[in-house]
Amino acid sequence: MPPGRPGRAAYPVVSEVGHRLARVYEGVVQDLIDELGRLPNVGPKSAQRIAFHILQADPADVTRLAEVLLEVKDKARFCDRCGNVSQDSLCRICADPRRDQTSICVVEEAKDVVAVERTREFRGLYHVLGGAISPMDGVGPEDLRIAELMSRLSDGTVTEIIIATDPNIQGEATATYLSRFLKHMGIVITRPASGLPVGGDLEYADEVTLGRAFEGRRAVND
Amino acid sequence: MGACHGEPGPLVGENASVPLYRDEAVVLRTHKLGEADRIITLLTRNRGLVRTVAKGVRRTRSRFGARLEPFMVIDIQCYEGRNLDTVTQVETLAVYGDAICRDYTAYTAATVMVETAERLCEEHEPATQQHLLLVGALRSLTGGEHDPSLVLDAFLLRSIAIAGWAPSFYDCAKCGAPGPHRAFNIAAGGTVCTVCRPPGSAAPAPETMRLLASLLSGDWVIADGSEARDRREGSGLVSAFLQWHLERGVRSLRHVDRDGTRPPAPPRRTLPLKAAGAHEDGVDLAAVVPPLGSHPALDRHLGATQPDVREPV
């Protein structure tokens, strides 16, 4: 057995309901497990595994991890203009003069910016709403960064808005809400196409996806 | 073959230890679970409220696709788990979500409907009437004949009535004295006569009372001909009546876009927008909410011979 790794007999894990471990470790080790267990998608078993990995890791690696954690809380912020994750008042994309200033891609979360950037198809700017309209979760239009988007459009520079909210009910409703007001501003409003995933089988496509794929079909003999 | 819809049937082959069931359902809401799964809350026809796990549904190549989005009416097969059931197969019966989310007013009305249905129904307690009422109301929202606000209020009133709290809009709710009466008291259960009237009772317009009675009974000629002010007053009474009986607030009610007049989130600077009240969608929503218990598409589906639902998973 590797050093530092407890055997079952030495460190009995008490778990009556299968999702909670008792405080069986001493002091800081238990504190570390508790804190790791508060992270999203990290259960008590995973927290215990990560904690013992940290205990066995090289001290320099642990120090670097701790420094990065502190540094990200200290330096990371949200872009004043688009709401993307940034280190400065403006994010890398908003500060880049080579980006197309006439088009804005509206997304729900900052991670969606990365997803669109990976395509290398869009060279404009972004606007992060911070979620989608979901009345059942208590999220209305007032809770999103819609006012900030309107402010960005007020100088007339932007000529196209691409509403790239998630292709689900909440994302579609948010797109509908935005387009209701944006269409009066003389701006071209577009939405990414929905359709069949590359590599998928037609027979497994659901009616909504297949319907939209046919709605947005394109000529191939041009 | 021919297993009873919604009832656990005989177990076959490798699935002998897995209790499978099949039912019709409306998707009420979804929650993200783990990396690519979702918890789906369903209002089924025969089992009431059911919470299931749809594994991998958030992946773009999921075989479930859009079938497990809110407001979809589906034919679903699940196997029972200790806490949550797991979805194995889904077929679409009616696609309402796509049309509803393209109209913001209908979307906000539909969210109140599904939240109310979730509150009024119990897990694994059959709620066939609530299920059929919800299916009919969602179909009405996509139909395009009535104001979605009226469809919403009609749904709420009938949903409360099915739950056992039917309001009275004519006779006195306390002593049964024949109406019409002027006073309306939520705690008393509707209109009250001058003798029974508790302090603090509301005094809505007679037209509002007539509108609410027509929504409850399905008289859409009166409902469609009602004035905007009566609809507003009636919506307020319906919302208050609902939340009083639920003993808690309905979160989505405050986001309802009545008459399409919800303004955009207030901008920081004056913008070249049209008046906030302008409803330019040109969408006239909704057909009649059907009488309780009727849904032709589903009835046709149910009338057909049911295939064997005990296929290996």
XYZ file of C-alpha atoms in Angstrom:
535
model
C 0.000 0.000 0.000
C 1.489 3.381 -0.943
C 2.405 5.699 1.903
C -0.349 7.999 2.973
C -3.090 5.909 1.412
C -5.304 4.550 4.153
C -6.608 1.025 4.222
C -10.289 0.385 4.817
C -9.705 -1.118 8.258
C -7.554 1.775 9.476
C -9.866 4.499 8.186
C -13.407 3.207 8.176
C -15.729 5.259 6.008
C -19.116 5.719 7.602
C -21.747 6.275 4.933
C -25.276 5.249 5.809
C -27.023 7.025 2.978
C -24.271 6.630 0.436
C -23.650 10.306 -0.217
C -22.061 11.682 2.932
C -18.859 10.705 4.637
C -18.404 11.200 8.334
C -15.580 13.361 9.616
C -13.164 10.475 10.005
C -9.885 12.211 9.150
C -7.915 14.513 11.376
C -7.835 18.283 11.264
C -6.616 19.828 8.031
C -7.072 16.691 5.938
C -10.763 16.611 6.784
C -11.009 20.357 6.192
C -9.482 19.888 2.735
C -11.936 17.084 1.916
C -14.831 19.234 3.093
C -13.754 22.200 0.967
C -13.141 20.073 -2.134
C -16.533 18.477 -1.632
C -18.161 21.880 -2.043
C -16.938 22.165 -5.639
C -19.474 21.398 -8.401
C -19.677 17.756 -9.457
C -17.202 16.702 -6.752
C -18.763 14.147 -4.432
C -17.355 12.983 -1.111
C -15.450 10.074 -2.651
C -13.933 12.299 -5.323
C -13.038 14.903 -2.703
C -11.262 12.243 -0.675
C -9.382 11.040 -3.761
C -8.251 14.559 -4.726
C -7.249 15.320 -1.147
C -4.975 12.287 -0.966
C -3.538 13.118 -4.370
C -2.623 16.542 -2.985
C -1.106 14.951 0.117
C 1.146 12.791 -2.038
C 1.982 15.477 -4.602
C 5.235 17.357 -4.844
C 5.162 20.425 -2.535
C 6.142 22.710 -5.428
C 3.124 21.557 -7.444
C 0.797 22.168 -4.505
C 2.275 25.604 -3.930
C 1.795 26.500 -7.583
C -1.836 25.318 -7.435
C -2.486 27.407 -4.336
C -0.886 30.478 -5.905
C -2.928 30.139 -9.086
C -6.132 29.802 -7.057
C -5.356 32.991 -5.165
C -4.204 34.785 -8.308
C -7.331 33.965 -10.289
C -9.537 35.387 -7.562
C -7.337 38.451 -7.339
C -6.886 39.224 -11.031
C -9.763 37.664 -12.959
C -12.759 39.891 -13.596
C -15.450 40.417 -16.177
C -15.009 42.642 -19.223
C -16.722 45.992 -18.714
C -18.042 45.922 -22.260
C -19.043 42.353 -23.105
C -19.103 40.522 -19.772
C -16.542 37.924 -20.846
C -13.913 36.670 -18.408
C -10.930 38.996 -18.505
C -7.841 40.171 -16.660
C -8.315 43.842 -17.538
C -11.212 46.220 -17.866
C -11.576 45.077 -21.483
C -11.175 41.456 -22.547
C -8.717 40.350 -25.240
C -11.444 40.321 -27.901
C -12.948 43.724 -27.116
C -9.487 45.278 -26.975
C -8.467 43.858 -30.373
C -8.905 46.574 -33.065
C -8.755 43.957 -35.837
C -12.098 42.478 -34.777
C -15.158 43.415 -36.807
C -16.834 46.151 -34.783
C -20.106 45.969 -36.716
C -21.286 42.551 -35.547
C -21.970 41.211 -32.074
C -22.548 37.579 -31.157
C -24.824 37.304 -28.105
C -24.152 34.238 -25.938
C -25.411 33.002 -22.577
C -22.154 32.232 -20.778
C -18.482 33.147 -21.079
C -17.666 29.547 -21.971
C -19.869 29.913 -25.054
C -17.447 32.583 -26.314
C -14.702 29.952 -26.318
C -16.962 27.523 -28.175
C -17.645 30.048 -30.956
C -14.007 31.181 -31.089
C -12.904 27.584 -31.665
C -14.806 27.589 -34.963
C -12.623 30.473 -36.317
C -15.674 31.499 -38.371
C -16.648 34.618 -36.459
C -14.431 37.707 -36.324
C -16.766 40.132 -34.602
C -17.384 41.009 -30.944
C -19.324 39.197 -28.224
C -21.877 39.989 -25.558
C -22.376 37.640 -22.610
C -25.923 37.781 -21.212
C -25.145 35.821 -18.068
C -27.859 33.193 -18.590
C -31.206 32.748 -20.308
C -34.739 33.798 -19.438
C -36.180 31.039 -17.249
C -39.228 32.197 -15.261
C -39.505 28.903 -13.356
C -36.005 29.482 -11.991
C -36.865 33.098 -11.208
C -34.686 34.480 -14.025
C -36.346 37.248 -16.015
C -35.043 39.709 -18.599
C -34.087 42.119 -15.814
C -31.607 39.576 -14.450
C -29.632 39.410 -17.703
C -27.200 41.900 -19.255
C -29.767 43.086 -21.789
C -29.565 46.740 -20.764
C -25.797 46.657 -21.374
C -26.424 45.181 -24.834
C -28.877 47.958 -25.668
C -26.310 50.518 -24.569
C -23.712 49.035 -26.913
C -26.132 49.340 -29.834
C -27.071 52.946 -29.205
C -24.225 54.544 -31.217
C -25.265 52.857 -34.479
C -21.924 51.131 -35.165
C -23.319 47.621 -34.900
C -25.240 46.431 -37.959
C -25.689 42.724 -37.161
C -26.588 40.808 -34.026
C -26.108 37.039 -33.953
C -28.199 35.595 -31.133
C -26.285 32.441 -30.234
C -28.177 31.436 -27.104
C -28.490 27.708 -26.444
C -30.821 25.832 -28.837
C -33.206 24.843 -26.046
C -36.527 26.270 -24.878
C -34.996 28.918 -22.603
C -32.430 29.934 -25.212
C -35.055 30.193 -27.950
C -37.367 32.243 -25.721
C -34.487 34.575 -24.872
C -33.761 34.981 -28.581
C -37.433 35.736 -29.207
C -37.453 38.344 -26.447
C -34.322 40.040 -27.793
C -35.484 40.033 -31.393
C -38.807 41.605 -30.400
C -37.012 44.807 -29.477
C -33.916 44.674 -31.650
C -35.910 44.461 -34.873
C -37.073 48.045 -34.415
C -33.494 49.315 -34.376
C -32.710 48.597 -38.022
C -30.179 45.914 -37.150
C -29.884 42.602 -38.968
C -30.742 39.857 -36.472
C -29.569 36.330 -37.182
C -29.472 33.071 -35.292
C -27.100 30.137 -35.870
C -28.670 27.326 -37.868
C -30.033 24.279 -36.086
C -29.834 20.894 -37.701
C -28.305 17.491 -37.888
C -25.025 16.889 -36.080
C -22.143 15.830 -38.293
C -21.526 12.127 -37.825
C -25.067 11.364 -36.651
C -27.715 9.079 -38.125
C -30.805 10.577 -39.744
C -33.113 7.950 -38.249
C -32.275 9.038 -34.706
C -32.932 12.743 -35.319
C -35.917 14.089 -33.396
C -38.772 15.887 -35.136
C -37.784 19.407 -34.059
C -34.148 19.060 -35.109
C -34.993 17.366 -38.390
C -37.706 19.946 -39.089
C -35.277 22.783 -38.583
C -32.669 21.041 -40.709
C -35.152 20.910 -43.576
C -36.243 24.488 -42.880
C -32.650 25.650 -43.282
C -31.609 23.334 -46.127
C -29.167 24.690 -48.701
C -28.595 24.120 -52.395
C -25.618 21.922 -53.265
C -25.612 22.411 -57.047
C -24.475 26.050 -57.048
C -47.489 -7.863 -26.016
C -50.231 -5.515 -25.160
C -48.926 -4.431 -21.792
C -51.261 -2.009 -20.074
C -50.145 1.572 -20.660
C -48.537 3.016 -17.557
C -48.719 -0.196 -15.543
C -45.725 -2.437 -14.929
C -46.217 -5.427 -17.172
C -44.764 -8.929 -17.135
C -40.998 -8.939 -17.106
C -39.175 -10.533 -19.966
C -35.758 -12.124 -20.492
C -32.708 -10.129 -19.428
C -34.919 -7.354 -18.063
C -36.653 -9.612 -15.585
C -35.137 -7.699 -12.680
C -35.744 -4.239 -14.170
C -39.246 -2.830 -13.649
C -40.022 -1.031 -16.885
C -43.018 1.142 -17.536
C -44.346 3.212 -20.379
C -46.584 6.262 -20.216
C -47.556 9.467 -21.932
C -46.172 12.618 -20.415
C -45.670 16.351 -20.677
C -42.162 17.590 -19.941
C -42.507 20.195 -17.200
C -38.930 21.208 -16.522
C -35.333 20.052 -16.715
C -32.295 20.358 -14.472
C -28.707 19.792 -15.440
C -27.101 16.753 -13.849
C -23.400 15.984 -14.047
C -21.533 16.512 -17.287
C -24.118 15.613 -19.911
C -27.263 14.356 -18.121
C -30.486 16.027 -17.125
C -33.176 15.388 -14.543
C -36.501 15.581 -16.383
C -39.682 16.338 -14.451
C -42.719 14.875 -16.199
C -46.463 15.005 -15.678
C -47.531 11.576 -16.844
C -51.013 10.474 -17.720
C -51.159 7.523 -15.330
C -48.412 8.031 -12.754
C -48.695 11.709 -11.924
C -45.444 13.543 -11.391
C -42.343 11.541 -12.275
C -38.682 12.550 -12.081
C -36.372 10.751 -14.444
C -32.737 10.909 -15.496
C -31.981 11.287 -19.198
C -28.407 10.175 -19.647
C -26.277 12.003 -22.193
C -29.195 14.178 -23.322
C -27.059 17.332 -23.421
C -24.667 15.878 -25.964
C -25.350 17.045 -29.518
C -25.525 13.439 -30.709
C -27.981 12.318 -28.041
C -30.711 10.027 -29.376
C -33.267 11.933 -27.282
C -32.558 15.256 -29.011
C -35.268 17.853 -28.426
C -37.829 15.289 -27.295
C -37.150 15.984 -23.626
C -37.438 19.762 -23.801
C -40.163 21.505 -21.752
C -43.700 21.573 -23.195
C -43.124 18.452 -25.330
C -45.821 15.759 -25.182
C -44.114 12.402 -25.378
C -44.532 8.669 -25.146
C -41.805 7.591 -22.770
C -40.357 4.347 -21.492
C -38.384 4.309 -18.254
C -37.063 1.841 -15.772
C -37.565 2.425 -12.101
C -34.646 3.356 -9.925
C -34.215 3.721 -6.193
C -34.611 7.508 -6.256
C -34.989 8.545 -9.880
C -36.225 6.574 -12.862
C -34.098 6.409 -16.026
C -35.326 7.185 -19.523
C -34.715 4.456 -22.079
C -36.894 5.428 -25.049
C -38.881 8.501 -26.103
C -41.234 9.171 -28.984
C -42.823 12.521 -29.739
C -46.611 12.802 -29.619
C -46.978 16.572 -29.989
C -44.441 19.352 -30.464
C -45.637 22.462 -28.648
C -42.356 23.831 -27.309
C -41.011 24.990 -30.643
C -44.033 27.163 -31.388
C -44.417 28.393 -27.812
C -40.842 29.615 -27.430
C -41.140 31.638 -30.639
C -43.743 33.807 -28.908
C -42.562 35.363 -25.676
C -46.064 35.980 -24.326
C -47.017 32.348 -24.870
C -43.714 31.214 -23.346
C -44.257 33.087 -20.091
C -47.839 31.788 -19.887
C -46.693 28.222 -20.503
C -44.053 28.401 -17.782
C -46.724 29.372 -15.246
C -48.840 26.452 -16.399
C -46.112 23.854 -15.996
C -45.009 25.283 -12.644
C -48.608 25.183 -11.377
C -49.044 21.630 -12.609
C -45.858 20.626 -10.831
C -47.105 22.169 -7.584
C -50.593 20.685 -7.747
C -49.617 17.125 -8.644
C -47.939 14.548 -6.445
C -45.235 12.084 -7.411
C -46.643 8.740 -8.552
C -50.214 9.844 -7.738
C -52.320 9.525 -10.911
C -53.411 12.947 -12.208
C -54.991 12.173 -15.556
C -57.273 15.213 -15.589
C -54.416 17.580 -14.792
C -52.342 15.937 -17.518
C -55.061 16.297 -20.137
C -55.827 19.857 -19.064
C -52.168 20.822 -19.437
C -51.884 19.172 -22.856
C -55.012 21.003 -23.999
C -53.775 24.337 -22.674
C -50.376 23.978 -24.366
C -52.119 23.089 -27.610
C -54.302 26.177 -27.205
C -51.246 28.388 -26.784
C -49.919 27.194 -30.110
C -53.314 27.311 -31.822
C -53.658 31.048 -32.315
C -57.315 31.812 -31.592
C -57.294 33.337 -28.104
C -55.191 35.682 -26.017
C -52.562 33.603 -24.167
C -53.388 35.540 -21.015
C -56.972 34.223 -21.198
C -55.751 30.695 -21.894
C -53.466 30.941 -18.876
C -56.245 32.145 -16.556
C -58.619 29.468 -17.872
C -55.983 26.822 -17.197
C -55.292 28.096 -13.687
C -58.977 28.212 -12.755
C -59.650 24.721 -14.070
C -56.478 23.356 -12.554
C -57.508 24.695 -9.157
C -60.991 23.270 -9.683
C -59.600 19.803 -10.437
C -57.497 20.041 -7.284
C -60.716 20.547 -5.322
C -60.742 24.308 -4.788
C -63.194 25.379 -7.498
C -64.037 29.050 -6.966
C -67.619 30.281 -7.049
C -68.346 33.275 -9.260
C -72.126 33.405 -8.888
C -73.617 31.868 -5.755
C -72.309 32.741 -2.321
C -69.337 30.501 -1.558
C -70.277 30.344 2.123
C -74.052 30.013 2.391
C -74.944 29.179 -1.215
C -77.319 32.124 -1.622
C -78.056 32.624 -5.331
C -76.064 35.428 -6.966
C -74.845 37.506 -8.491
C -72.966 39.045 -5.587
C -70.528 41.933 -5.630
C -67.964 40.870 -3.050
C -65.150 38.387 -3.743
C -63.156 36.785 -0.959
C -60.306 34.413 -1.695
C -60.299 32.703 1.700
C -64.070 32.151 1.505
C -63.710 30.521 -1.920
C -65.206 33.087 -4.285
C -68.149 35.463 -4.313
C -69.856 36.109 -1.004
C -73.245 37.627 -0.196
C -73.664 40.756 1.902
C -74.404 38.664 5.004
C -71.375 36.368 4.702
C -68.970 38.998 3.391
C -65.783 38.982 5.528
C -63.951 42.253 6.131
C -61.407 43.083 3.456
C -63.258 41.363 0.617
C -62.609 42.662 -2.885
C -65.337 44.204 -4.998
C -64.420 43.450 -8.610
C -66.467 44.714 -11.533
C -69.435 42.514 -12.502
C -67.851 42.126 -15.956
C -64.732 40.663 -14.325
C -66.816 38.113 -12.448
C -68.595 37.209 -15.674
C -65.236 36.816 -17.443
C -63.846 34.526 -14.741
C -67.005 32.414 -14.740
C -66.775 32.077 -18.519
C -63.112 31.036 -18.317
C -63.967 28.382 -15.761
C -66.884 27.024 -17.773
C -65.300 27.418 -21.217
C -67.597 30.114 -22.625
C -65.040 31.676 -24.963
C -67.484 34.014 -26.682
C -67.777 36.031 -23.455
C -64.065 35.662 -22.670
C -62.896 36.861 -26.082
C -65.231 39.842 -25.952
C -64.012 41.045 -22.564
C -62.296 44.381 -21.981
C -58.587 44.677 -21.202
C -59.248 46.182 -17.761
C -61.501 43.272 -16.804
C -58.843 40.809 -17.965
C -56.238 42.566 -15.844
C -58.476 42.551 -12.790
C -59.435 38.930 -13.378
C -55.799 37.859 -13.773
C -54.982 39.476 -10.444
C -57.787 37.600 -8.704
C -56.827 34.291 -10.318
C -53.175 34.710 -9.339
C -54.085 35.563 -5.760
C -56.578 32.689 -5.542
C -54.004 30.214 -6.877
C -51.209 31.274 -4.566
C -53.473 31.383 -1.524
C -54.446 27.751 -2.054
C -50.913 26.649 -2.904
C -49.747 28.372 0.294
C -46.688 29.649 -1.561
C -45.831 31.888 -4.475
C -45.531 30.765 -8.068
C -42.133 32.069 -9.185
C -42.913 32.422 -12.858
C -46.090 34.481 -12.298
C -44.171 37.725 -11.892
C -42.562 37.221 -15.296
C -45.831 36.789 -17.203
C -45.951 39.009 -20.257
C -49.620 39.989 -20.157
C -50.828 41.307 -23.520
C -47.267 41.398 -24.837
C -46.628 44.660 -23.042
C -43.564 43.673 -21.075
C -40.913 46.316 -21.702
C -37.290 45.403 -22.292
C -34.940 45.484 -19.360
C -34.401 49.187 -18.632
C -31.427 50.460 -20.635
C -29.005 52.879 -19.086
C -29.345 55.347 -21.932
C -32.270 56.427 -24.076
C -32.442 54.168 -27.089
C -34.130 54.473 -30.473
C -36.749 51.928 -29.550
C -40.445 51.973 -30.188
C -42.764 52.461 -27.272
C -42.315 49.681 -24.780
C -45.964 48.758 -24.965
C -45.902 48.111 -28.700
C -46.654 44.475 -29.387
C -45.473 43.983 -32.919
C -45.345 40.234 -33.051
C -48.738 40.172 -34.675
C -49.403 36.886 -32.935
C -52.946 36.158 -31.912
C -52.710 33.070 -29.829
C -54.588 30.101 -28.681
C -57.530 27.977 -29.437
C -60.142 26.914 -26.944
C -58.862 25.009 -23.951
C -60.656 21.736 -24.578
C -63.084 20.254 -22.100
C -61.408 18.253 -19.400
C -60.454 14.769 -20.429
C -60.377 15.262 -24.156
C -57.343 15.283 -26.386
C -58.047 13.840 -29.818
C -54.427 13.172 -30.796
C -53.641 11.335 -27.613
C -56.952 9.502 -27.594
C -56.273 8.310 -31.127
C -52.854 7.204 -30.031
C -54.199 5.413 -27.012
C -56.934 3.794 -29.045
C -54.353 2.024 -31.168
C -53.020 -1.357 -30.121
C -50.133 -0.796 -27.804
C -46.839 -2.357 -28.869
C -44.876 -4.511 -26.487
C -43.032 -2.223 -24.093
C -40.900 -4.960 -22.591
C -38.179 -4.878 -25.201
C -34.653 -5.372 -23.926
C -33.021 -2.115 -22.924
